[in-house]
XYZ file of C-alpha atoms in Angstrom:
351
model
C 1.293 4.341 23.430
C 0.991 8.143 24.196
C 3.948 10.480 23.902
C 4.637 10.605 28.114
C 4.361 6.945 28.363
C 7.138 6.117 25.172
C 9.324 8.868 26.634
C 9.285 7.016 29.980
C 9.671 3.608 28.460
C 13.016 5.111 26.264
C 14.318 6.349 29.531
C 14.004 3.438 31.350
C 15.761 1.622 28.475
C 18.462 4.044 28.699
C 19.412 3.519 32.175
C 19.057 -0.135 32.147
C 21.481 -0.654 29.184
C 23.893 2.433 29.969
C 26.129 0.179 31.478
C 26.235 -2.547 28.808
C 26.610 0.526 26.169
C 29.126 2.032 27.868
C 31.272 -1.438 28.304
C 31.087 -2.126 24.680
C 32.013 1.408 23.602
C 29.191 1.244 21.242
C 28.430 4.921 20.020
C 25.670 6.108 17.993
C 26.165 6.281 14.094
C 25.901 10.001 12.562
C 24.316 10.538 9.357
C 27.502 11.576 7.744
C 28.718 7.815 8.807
C 25.629 6.432 6.965
C 27.558 5.643 3.579
C 30.132 3.412 5.511
C 28.274 1.920 7.847
C 26.972 -1.560 6.889
C 23.583 -2.495 7.801
C 23.135 -5.819 5.976
C 24.833 -8.214 3.693
C 24.017 -10.755 1.377
C 27.331 -12.629 0.896
C 30.208 -10.793 0.522
C 27.826 -7.932 -0.966
C 27.953 -4.932 1.788
C 24.400 -3.209 2.154
C 25.184 0.246 3.814
C 22.916 1.946 5.963
C 22.381 5.379 3.653
C 20.442 3.270 1.273
C 18.212 1.781 3.999
C 17.717 5.162 5.584
C 16.911 6.374 2.447
C 14.369 3.885 1.788
C 12.486 3.985 5.243
C 12.387 7.412 5.283
C 10.735 7.700 1.771
C 8.239 5.235 3.185
C 8.004 7.217 6.427
C 7.434 10.230 4.481
C 4.635 8.870 2.131
C 3.014 7.226 5.079
C 2.672 10.405 7.239
C 1.157 12.503 3.959
C -1.210 9.813 3.176
C -2.426 9.237 7.051
C -2.493 13.354 6.863
C -4.725 13.555 3.769
C -7.174 11.147 5.343
C -7.487 13.177 8.610
C -5.320 10.931 11.020
C -3.263 12.376 13.740
C 0.476 11.914 13.294
C 1.792 12.395 16.616
C 1.456 8.551 17.843
C 1.281 6.728 14.347
C 4.137 5.125 14.394
C 3.377 3.451 18.014
C 0.209 2.323 16.697
C -0.124 -1.744 17.056
C -1.411 -2.840 13.837
C -2.622 -6.251 15.366
C 0.325 -8.542 14.461
C 2.412 -7.651 17.539
C 4.174 -5.057 15.953
C 3.963 -1.242 15.673
C 3.774 0.558 12.360
C 6.829 1.665 12.745
C 8.642 -2.015 13.115
C 6.219 -3.424 10.424
C 7.296 -0.499 7.910
C 11.199 -1.269 8.651
C 10.852 -4.643 8.427
C 9.118 -4.479 4.851
C 11.858 -2.209 3.863
C 14.669 -4.382 4.865
C 12.753 -7.316 2.849
C 12.511 -4.790 -0.088
C 16.142 -4.162 0.020
C 17.125 -8.066 0.090
C 14.819 -8.466 -2.845
C 16.432 -6.042 -4.824
C 19.747 -7.267 -4.090
C 18.858 -10.947 -4.806
C 17.262 -9.626 -8.354
C 20.461 -7.589 -8.910
C 22.633 -10.563 -8.137
C 20.535 -12.723 -10.708
C 20.693 -9.765 -13.101
C 24.349 -9.704 -13.261
C 24.754 -13.567 -13.274
C 22.414 -13.475 -16.260
C 24.455 -11.115 -18.019
C 21.355 -8.541 -17.787
C 22.406 -4.673 -18.313
C 20.335 -1.399 -18.654
C 20.254 -0.043 -22.280
C 20.667 3.675 -23.124
C 17.012 4.153 -22.644
C 16.954 2.611 -19.579
C 20.032 4.374 -18.118
C 18.608 7.864 -19.489
C 15.489 6.864 -17.486
C 17.345 6.340 -14.418
C 19.315 9.642 -14.878
C 15.803 11.635 -15.561
C 13.985 10.077 -12.397
C 17.241 10.826 -10.626
C 17.192 14.372 -11.370
C 13.349 14.817 -10.668
C 13.812 13.071 -7.634
C 16.468 15.340 -6.291
C 14.875 18.536 -7.651
C 11.272 17.989 -6.002
C 12.360 16.146 -2.925
C 11.024 17.844 0.491
C 13.276 19.419 2.343
C 12.575 17.243 5.615
C 13.697 14.207 3.658
C 17.000 16.155 2.222
C 17.851 16.632 5.994
C 17.241 13.045 7.224
C 18.973 11.340 4.139
C 21.496 13.740 2.897
C 21.419 11.601 0.027
C 23.217 12.569 -2.826
C 22.851 12.392 -6.753
C 25.778 9.894 -7.181
C 24.282 7.576 -4.634
C 20.754 7.770 -5.652
C 21.744 6.811 -9.064
C 23.499 3.688 -7.542
C 20.111 2.671 -5.764
C 18.069 3.389 -8.601
C 20.137 1.645 -11.178
C 20.253 -1.709 -8.933
C 16.152 -1.096 -8.595
C 16.214 -0.942 -12.458
C 18.646 -4.083 -12.967
C 16.050 -5.932 -10.437
C 13.435 -5.027 -12.790
C 15.389 -6.734 -15.148
C 15.537 -9.934 -13.534
C 11.906 -9.692 -12.988
C 10.680 -9.320 -16.572
C 13.430 -12.361 -17.307
C 11.460 -14.578 -14.866
C 8.198 -13.714 -16.319
C 8.849 -13.462 -20.112
C 7.178 -16.691 -20.993
C 3.746 -15.711 -19.103
C 0.720 -16.470 -21.063
C -0.888 -13.113 -22.237
C -4.206 -14.828 -23.792
C -7.082 -14.573 -21.451
C -10.450 -15.304 -22.542
C -13.708 -13.889 -21.717
C -14.888 -16.905 -19.927
C -11.869 -16.477 -17.508
C -12.147 -12.802 -17.400
C -15.954 -12.461 -17.035
C -17.543 -9.936 -14.809
C -21.186 -9.348 -13.651
C -22.357 -6.058 -12.012
C -25.127 -6.049 -9.380
C -26.783 -3.413 -7.562
C -28.281 -3.481 -4.065
C -29.585 -2.098 -1.208
C -28.686 -3.165 2.517
C -31.372 -3.186 4.952
C -29.513 -3.264 8.369
C -31.183 -5.631 11.020
C -30.928 -3.166 13.869
C -33.200 -4.236 17.113
C -36.211 -5.464 14.483
C -35.185 -8.147 12.157
C -38.454 -8.840 11.330
C -39.489 -5.086 10.569
C -36.069 -5.115 8.577
C -37.609 -8.118 6.387
C -40.654 -6.538 5.676
C -38.888 -3.175 4.760
C -36.607 -5.249 2.157
C -39.428 -7.094 0.672
C -41.686 -3.624 0.154
C -38.218 -2.020 -1.154
C -37.516 -5.112 -3.689
C -41.187 -4.616 -4.868
C -41.093 -0.964 -5.475
C -37.560 -1.340 -7.624
C -39.197 -4.046 -9.620
C -41.745 -1.600 -10.554
C -39.245 0.633 -11.918
C -38.384 3.330 -8.641
C -34.532 4.044 -8.251
C -32.765 1.699 -5.850
C -30.525 4.784 -4.608
C -33.331 7.146 -3.901
C -35.033 4.036 -2.221
C -32.697 3.772 0.153
C -32.444 7.171 1.013
C -35.233 7.124 2.422
C -34.539 5.064 5.351
C -31.821 5.691 7.951
C -30.916 1.815 8.031
C -30.370 1.258 4.221
C -27.544 1.840 2.056
C -27.033 1.700 -1.775
C -23.995 0.266 -3.466
C -22.900 -1.380 -6.684
C -20.434 -3.984 -7.173
C -18.678 -5.584 -10.313
C -16.793 -9.000 -9.571
C -15.716 -12.172 -11.368
C -15.243 -15.834 -10.240
C -13.185 -16.093 -6.942
C -13.972 -12.505 -6.098
C -16.749 -11.403 -3.339
C -17.237 -14.880 -1.914
C -19.651 -13.788 0.408
C -23.535 -14.004 0.977
C -24.160 -11.254 -1.332
C -21.791 -12.289 -3.782
C -22.850 -15.568 -3.965
C -26.494 -14.707 -4.335
C -25.948 -12.311 -7.117
C -24.461 -14.832 -8.931
C -27.800 -16.423 -9.281
C -29.489 -13.484 -10.647
C -29.607 -13.401 -15.244
C -29.395 -9.699 -16.338
C -32.397 -7.613 -15.507
C -33.503 -9.871 -12.301
C -34.279 -8.823 -9.001
C -33.791 -10.780 -5.437
C -33.569 -10.565 -1.762
C -31.376 -12.469 0.631
C -30.558 -12.552 4.368
C -26.722 -12.389 5.801
C -26.599 -12.643 9.424
C -24.819 -9.474 11.098
C -25.483 -7.454 8.432
C -29.252 -7.949 7.370
C -31.193 -8.214 4.081
C -30.023 -7.618 0.636
C -32.173 -6.121 -2.230
C -30.145 -7.172 -5.102
C -30.560 -6.280 -8.720
C -28.533 -7.979 -11.604
C -27.634 -4.874 -14.115
C -25.455 -7.375 -16.066
C -24.401 -11.029 -15.849
C -21.639 -10.065 -18.261
C -20.079 -6.927 -18.518
C -17.802 -6.654 -21.406
C -16.402 -3.435 -20.373
C -15.386 -4.616 -17.062
C -14.214 -8.222 -18.300
C -11.872 -6.573 -20.618
C -10.313 -4.340 -17.908
C -9.879 -7.835 -15.886
C -8.043 -9.393 -18.596
C -4.542 -7.580 -17.980
C -5.191 -7.958 -14.101
C -5.144 -11.620 -14.810
C -1.998 -11.336 -16.831
C -0.422 -9.564 -13.677
C -1.307 -12.654 -11.643
C 0.134 -14.829 -13.713
C 3.412 -12.890 -13.859
C 3.137 -12.885 -10.071
C 2.787 -16.456 -9.830
C 5.748 -17.182 -12.061
C 8.066 -14.670 -10.551
C 7.249 -16.175 -6.889
C 7.960 -19.713 -8.415
C 11.389 -18.296 -10.258
C 12.055 -16.430 -7.307
C 12.215 -19.245 -4.770
C 14.345 -21.007 -7.016
C 16.967 -18.082 -7.198
C 17.041 -17.992 -3.424
C 18.339 -21.877 -3.049
C 21.597 -20.566 -4.774
C 21.952 -17.027 -2.909
C 24.300 -16.572 0.123
C 22.673 -15.851 3.464
C 21.365 -12.278 3.793
C 22.364 -10.947 7.479
C 20.877 -7.877 9.055
C 23.047 -5.947 11.718
C 20.275 -5.294 14.199
C 22.129 -3.020 16.397
C 22.705 -0.642 13.249
C 19.378 -1.003 11.708
C 17.678 -0.138 15.329
C 19.541 3.318 14.691
C 16.610 4.264 12.470
C 13.658 5.373 14.306
C 10.508 7.398 13.342
C 10.034 9.153 16.516
C 10.341 12.847 14.688
C 7.352 13.204 12.192
C 8.996 14.189 8.539
C 5.700 15.306 6.652
C 4.736 18.930 8.245
C 0.930 19.506 8.378
C 0.163 22.651 6.435
C -0.931 25.268 8.601
C -4.266 27.196 8.183
C -4.031 30.988 7.568
C -6.449 33.524 7.760
C -6.864 33.583 3.792
C -7.659 30.002 3.760
C -10.679 30.505 6.018
C -13.950 30.372 4.734
C -14.596 33.573 3.242
C -18.008 34.996 1.506
C -18.014 35.767 -2.383
C -19.197 38.950 -4.111
C -22.381 36.616 -5.003
C -23.047 36.281 -1.484
C -22.260 32.518 -1.662
C -20.065 31.003 1.114
C -16.921 29.539 -0.377
C -13.941 27.602 1.193
C -10.400 28.167 -0.225
C -8.237 25.022 0.725
C -4.285 24.853 1.124
C -2.512 23.737 -2.062
């Protein structure tokens, strides 16, 4: 949706609902009233709009920063349909509220279990609050008006929620054997079909032969516009596709080729059918997966005893991402391409 269309839709919405809003006497909540405006409840526990707004704005700013880093246009990013029937704004706000819900459930469980922050953890919260307040972007300061005291409350709740998480996963099995974590590494050239499948197959066999004779696969791929070279490291349950499954049939030092409809021919080399270094790196990943499974199981049980979570959608709708928070740095004359004293072209980028 472009800016003009969006403004038109918003204008029509205002015209259509003006009578209703005036009739019920509802007025827009101002930023100064966020700390006393309830946006959600978990039983008798009230969650205020200043916290939800802070979490939403932090996500908004961070997302815009990364979108800009990858060269995307920020002007209409939040109106983007992400393919689930929701805009990016709606999806982000839903995730923010879900995270707040989980935090308050875990905080309630921490209280029930008698879990509390020790001196070191309390000091860590204070350190994080101090650093956050000092380094917060001006746009975030203006749109959140968050205070040091309030941020301390929010981050303390987050830390208590983490204590509950740690309690849920305390009995995780941290022993992971080589067989479970085993990783293999393959190198491959993809010869894309294009409009001539037969020619692609012929080329794949030629490249396979040359690679077997000792030529560098990356260099071979660079000789042809329809070829790309890549590597992959993966284990059981990963890379379940034509390439990955074929790679599992090869032993260390073996070559092979396989056709994948819709892609083309793969010339595959097995660098290692057991990569020890990659296998060791996979072990803590498996432990984290086990923790996730333990936590989900415990969390599902905890939810059964929790009161109902309710969101005031009218209040939550006050938070929109119509105004971009991240300001794209402007290119100045001093950042333009210049010529060094040695006669080489150099480019200075904005810090």
